Short mmCIF file of C-alpha atoms in Angstrom, two decimals:
data_model
loop_
_atom_site.label_atom_id
_atom_site.label_comp_id
_atom_site.label_asym_id
_atom_site.label_seq_id
_atom_site.Cartn_x
_atom_site.Cartn_y
_atom_site.Cartn_z
CA UNK A 1 -0.55 17.22 5.12
CA UNK A 2 -2.66 14.10 5.12
CA UNK A 3 -2.11 11.30 7.63
CA UNK A 4 -3.89 8.39 9.27
CA UNK A 5 -3.53 6.89 12.73
CA UNK A 6 -4.59 3.36 13.49
CA UNK A 7 -5.45 3.26 17.15
CA UNK A 8 -4.77 -0.43 17.78
CA UNK A 9 -1.71 -2.37 16.68
CA UNK A 10 -3.33 -5.72 17.58
CA UNK A 11 -6.96 -6.78 17.85
CA UNK A 12 -8.05 -10.25 18.92
CA UNK A 13 -11.61 -11.55 18.51
CA UNK A 14 -13.39 -14.87 18.63
CA UNK A 15 -14.88 -16.35 15.49
CA UNK A 16 -18.44 -15.16 15.02
CA UNK A 17 -18.04 -11.99 17.10
CA UNK A 18 -17.95 -8.42 15.71
CA UNK A 19 -14.78 -6.79 14.46
CA UNK A 20 -13.86 -3.13 15.00
CA UNK A 21 -10.62 -1.70 13.66
CA UNK A 22 -10.18 1.98 14.42
CA UNK A 23 -8.68 4.69 12.22
CA UNK A 24 -8.49 8.46 12.61
CA UNK A 25 -7.42 10.72 9.80
CA UNK A 26 -5.96 14.17 9.44
CA UNK A 27 -6.60 16.13 6.26
CA UNK A 28 -6.81 19.75 5.23
CA UNK A 29 -9.60 18.94 2.79
CA UNK A 30 -12.18 16.25 2.18
CA UNK A 31 -10.08 13.10 2.07
CA UNK A 32 -10.25 9.92 0.02
CA UNK A 33 -9.84 7.03 2.43
CA UNK A 34 -9.29 3.32 1.95
CA UNK A 35 -8.90 0.11 3.89
CA UNK A 36 -6.48 -2.49 2.56
CA UNK A 37 -5.87 -6.03 3.85
CA UNK A 38 -2.60 -7.93 3.69
CA UNK A 39 -2.53 -11.69 4.17
CA UNK A 40 0.84 -13.39 4.74
CA UNK A 41 2.85 -13.79 1.54
CA UNK A 42 0.15 -12.05 -0.47
CA UNK A 43 -0.18 -8.61 -1.96
CA UNK A 44 -2.29 -5.83 -0.52
CA UNK A 45 -5.95 -6.08 -1.42
CA UNK A 46 -8.43 -3.20 -1.45
CA UNK A 47 -11.34 -3.80 0.95
CA UNK A 48 -13.26 -0.58 0.41
CA UNK A 49 -12.92 3.12 -0.35
CA UNK A 50 -14.59 6.38 0.61
CA UNK A 51 -14.63 9.19 -1.92
CA UNK A 52 -17.12 11.73 -0.50
CA UNK A 53 -20.23 9.91 -1.63
CA UNK A 54 -22.15 7.85 0.94
CA UNK A 55 -20.63 8.00 4.41
CA UNK A 56 -21.30 4.30 5.02
CA UNK A 57 -19.16 2.31 2.64
CA UNK A 58 -19.60 -1.39 2.00
CA UNK A 59 -16.66 -3.47 0.91
CA UNK A 60 -15.76 -7.02 0.13
CA UNK A 61 -16.08 -10.01 2.48
CA UNK A 62 -18.76 -8.35 4.61
CA UNK A 63 -16.63 -5.42 5.78
CA UNK A 64 -17.91 -1.87 5.95
CA UNK A 65 -16.63 1.47 7.20
CA UNK A 66 -18.29 4.72 8.23
CA UNK A 67 -16.81 8.11 7.49
CA UNK A 68 -17.45 10.52 10.38
CA UNK A 69 -16.20 14.00 9.66
CA UNK A 70 -17.05 15.33 13.12
CA UNK A 71 -14.85 12.65 14.68
CA UNK A 72 -12.28 12.49 11.83
CA UNK A 73 -12.70 8.74 11.92
CA UNK A 74 -13.02 5.94 9.40
CA UNK A 75 -13.46 2.77 11.45
CA UNK A 76 -13.68 -0.66 9.81
CA UNK A 77 -16.30 -3.11 11.05
CA UNK A 78 -17.63 -6.57 10.33
CA UNK A 79 -20.62 -8.12 12.13
CA UNK A 80 -19.16 -11.61 12.43
CA UNK A 81 -15.49 -12.54 12.22
CA UNK A 82 -14.32 -15.53 10.24
CA UNK A 83 -11.04 -17.37 10.67
CA UNK A 84 -10.01 -16.27 7.19
CA UNK A 85 -10.19 -12.62 8.29
CA UNK A 86 -6.97 -12.99 10.27
CA UNK A 87 -4.55 -10.61 8.55
CA UNK A 88 -2.95 -7.17 8.71
CA UNK A 89 -5.27 -4.25 7.96
CA UNK A 90 -4.18 -0.83 6.79
CA UNK A 91 -6.08 2.44 6.81
CA UNK A 92 -4.93 4.62 3.92
CA UNK A 93 -5.40 8.22 2.80
CA UNK A 94 -4.48 9.77 -0.54
CA UNK A 95 -2.01 12.62 -0.64
CA UNK A 96 -1.61 14.75 -3.74
CA UNK A 97 1.80 15.98 -4.79
CA UNK A 98 2.89 18.47 -7.40
CA UNK A 99 1.84 17.65 -10.92
CA UNK A 100 -1.49 16.32 -9.77
CA UNK A 101 -0.32 12.81 -9.10
CA UNK A 102 -1.19 11.04 -5.92
CA UNK A 103 0.39 8.68 -3.45
CA UNK A 104 -1.07 6.45 -0.78
CA UNK A 105 -0.21 7.16 2.84
CA UNK A 106 -0.59 4.06 4.98
CA UNK A 107 -1.24 3.77 8.68
CA UNK A 108 0.99 1.54 10.77
CA UNK A 109 -1.44 -1.36 10.49
CA UNK A 110 -3.64 -3.42 12.80
CA UNK A 111 -3.02 -7.13 13.10
CA UNK A 112 -6.32 -8.97 13.49
CA UNK A 113 -6.25 -12.36 15.17
CA UNK A 114 -9.36 -14.56 15.08
CA UNK A 115 -9.67 -17.39 17.60
CA UNK A 116 -11.94 -20.42 17.33
CA UNK B 1 -4.91 -12.97 -16.33
CA UNK B 2 -1.62 -12.61 -14.47
CA UNK B 3 -1.51 -10.12 -11.66
CA UNK B 4 1.41 -7.91 -10.77
CA UNK B 5 4.53 -10.06 -10.66
CA UNK B 6 7.69 -9.23 -8.77
CA UNK B 7 11.07 -10.90 -8.81
CA UNK B 8 12.86 -12.20 -6.96
CA UNK B 9 10.58 -13.09 -4.06
CA UNK B 10 13.42 -13.16 -1.56
CA UNK B 11 16.91 -11.70 -1.66
CA UNK B 12 19.83 -11.58 0.75
CA UNK B 13 22.55 -8.97 0.31
CA UNK B 14 25.37 -7.57 2.41
CA UNK B 15 25.97 -3.97 3.36
CA UNK B 16 27.39 -1.82 0.58
CA UNK B 17 26.11 -4.02 -2.22
CA UNK B 18 23.71 -3.02 -4.96
CA UNK B 19 20.32 -4.61 -5.64
CA UNK B 20 17.83 -4.57 -8.52
CA UNK B 21 14.21 -5.50 -8.00
CA UNK B 22 11.86 -6.12 -10.90
CA UNK B 23 8.15 -5.64 -11.45
CA UNK B 24 5.82 -6.59 -14.28
CA UNK B 25 2.49 -4.77 -14.19
CA UNK B 26 -0.82 -6.19 -15.23
CA UNK B 27 -1.15 -6.26 -19.00
CA UNK B 28 -2.37 -2.88 -20.24
CA UNK B 29 -1.40 -1.01 -17.09
CA UNK B 30 0.86 1.96 -17.73
CA UNK B 31 1.59 3.14 -14.20
CA UNK B 32 3.88 1.49 -11.67
CA UNK B 33 4.47 2.58 -8.10
CA UNK B 34 7.01 1.29 -5.59
CA UNK B 35 6.53 1.09 -1.83
CA UNK B 36 8.84 0.04 1.00
CA UNK B 37 7.36 -1.84 3.96
CA UNK B 38 9.62 -2.18 6.97
CA UNK B 39 8.65 -4.91 9.42
CA UNK B 40 5.88 -3.74 11.70
CA UNK B 41 5.10 -0.61 9.70
CA UNK B 42 2.81 0.39 6.86
CA UNK B 43 4.17 0.71 3.32
CA UNK B 44 5.89 3.98 2.40
CA UNK B 45 5.80 5.50 -1.07
CA UNK B 46 9.10 5.49 -2.96
CA UNK B 47 8.37 6.20 -6.64
CA UNK B 48 5.64 6.45 -9.20
CA UNK B 49 6.19 6.03 -12.92
CA UNK B 50 3.65 6.66 -15.65
CA UNK B 51 4.33 6.31 -19.35
CA UNK B 52 8.02 5.71 -18.62
CA UNK B 53 8.48 8.99 -16.79
CA UNK B 54 8.98 9.56 -13.07
CA UNK B 55 5.87 11.33 -11.80
CA UNK B 56 6.49 11.31 -8.09
CA UNK B 57 9.17 10.52 -5.54
CA UNK B 58 8.91 9.91 -1.83
CA UNK B 59 11.32 10.91 0.91
CA UNK B 60 14.09 8.44 0.09
CA UNK B 61 17.81 9.08 -0.49
CA UNK B 62 19.39 9.22 -3.92
CA UNK B 63 20.66 5.68 -3.39
CA UNK B 64 17.19 4.67 -4.52
CA UNK B 65 16.43 4.94 -8.21
CA UNK B 66 13.99 3.38 -10.63
CA UNK B 67 13.04 3.27 -14.25
CA UNK B 68 10.18 2.08 -16.42
CA UNK B 69 10.71 0.33 -19.71
CA UNK B 70 8.76 0.60 -22.99
CA UNK B 71 6.77 -2.51 -22.05
CA UNK B 72 5.84 -0.73 -18.77
CA UNK B 73 7.79 -3.12 -16.56
CA UNK B 74 9.92 -1.45 -13.94
CA UNK B 75 13.11 -1.83 -11.96
CA UNK B 76 13.94 -0.46 -8.54
CA UNK B 77 17.64 -0.05 -7.83
CA UNK B 78 19.23 0.51 -4.46
CA UNK B 79 22.94 1.30 -4.16
CA UNK B 80 25.24 1.08 -1.14
CA UNK B 81 22.81 -1.03 0.84
CA UNK B 82 22.35 -0.32 4.53
CA UNK B 83 20.95 -2.60 7.22
CA UNK B 84 17.93 -0.30 7.38
CA UNK B 85 17.06 -1.09 3.76
CA UNK B 86 15.86 -4.52 4.88
CA UNK B 87 12.18 -4.53 4.04
CA UNK B 88 9.42 -5.86 1.83
CA UNK B 89 9.40 -3.92 -1.43
CA UNK B 90 5.99 -3.73 -3.05
CA UNK B 91 5.13 -2.86 -6.60
CA UNK B 92 1.68 -1.67 -7.63
CA UNK B 93 0.23 -1.06 -11.06
CA UNK B 94 -2.79 0.77 -12.42
CA UNK B 95 -4.20 1.65 -15.80
CA UNK B 96 -3.25 5.30 -15.50
CA UNK B 97 -1.59 7.24 -12.73
CA UNK B 98 -1.99 5.36 -9.51
CA UNK B 99 -3.26 6.25 -6.11
CA UNK B 100 -6.23 8.34 -7.11
CA UNK B 101 -9.63 7.76 -5.66
CA UNK B 102 -10.93 6.43 -8.93
CA UNK B 103 -7.88 4.50 -10.07
CA UNK B 104 -7.55 1.12 -8.43
CA UNK B 105 -4.08 -0.04 -7.51
CA UNK B 106 -3.13 -3.70 -7.84
CA UNK B 107 -0.25 -4.82 -5.63
CA UNK B 108 2.25 -7.59 -6.15
CA UNK B 109 3.30 -9.93 -3.35
CA UNK B 110 6.58 -8.11 -2.94
CA UNK B 111 10.30 -8.82 -2.75
CA UNK B 112 11.63 -9.48 0.73
CA UNK B 113 15.11 -7.93 0.93
CA UNK B 114 17.40 -8.81 3.81
CA UNK B 115 20.62 -6.84 4.23
CA UNK B 116 23.24 -8.47 6.47
#
């Protein structure tokens, strides 16, 4: 069964400093992994996805993530935090069920706070 | 173009009541998925519908049901509400079946259900 574990429930950074949100995955085969962001009172937005192509994936708003099979990790990073990055971030893996259809399995989330 | 729209945005019910939540997918999208997000947790998959047929169901009791209409809009119904059903209910749409690596999901802002 596929699953993801987000290692930090809260992360706090100062504006202009790097961001690191950690995610480990468990999968019996090569996984498809995503990062989603959720701002208050807004829907979930896809930041980036990994689908077994390049291990370093670039997303929107300056975010990127690196797939490391040896560490079963898919950490999200950004070189310089902006106030608008404050939100809830979810690491997600796809799980396939019978009939070939898929569902998203979300981690518990990491709340990112950005201070001036 | 309108995104995924959900109604109502907020709802308060009492235990034992029934509730119907509605979702309109992006124009042209034929797949709708429903997720439940309890406070402090990541969203959990409830249902997926594609071309008006149920294609997948998560680990939820039979009190939860859904359907998809010919115009691809969808309803989520919950009977005999429990306090634990209080959550943000998210709808997502995609062109075809959702949740695959190559099929982008678009999420609505959700319906916040409070059960008293």
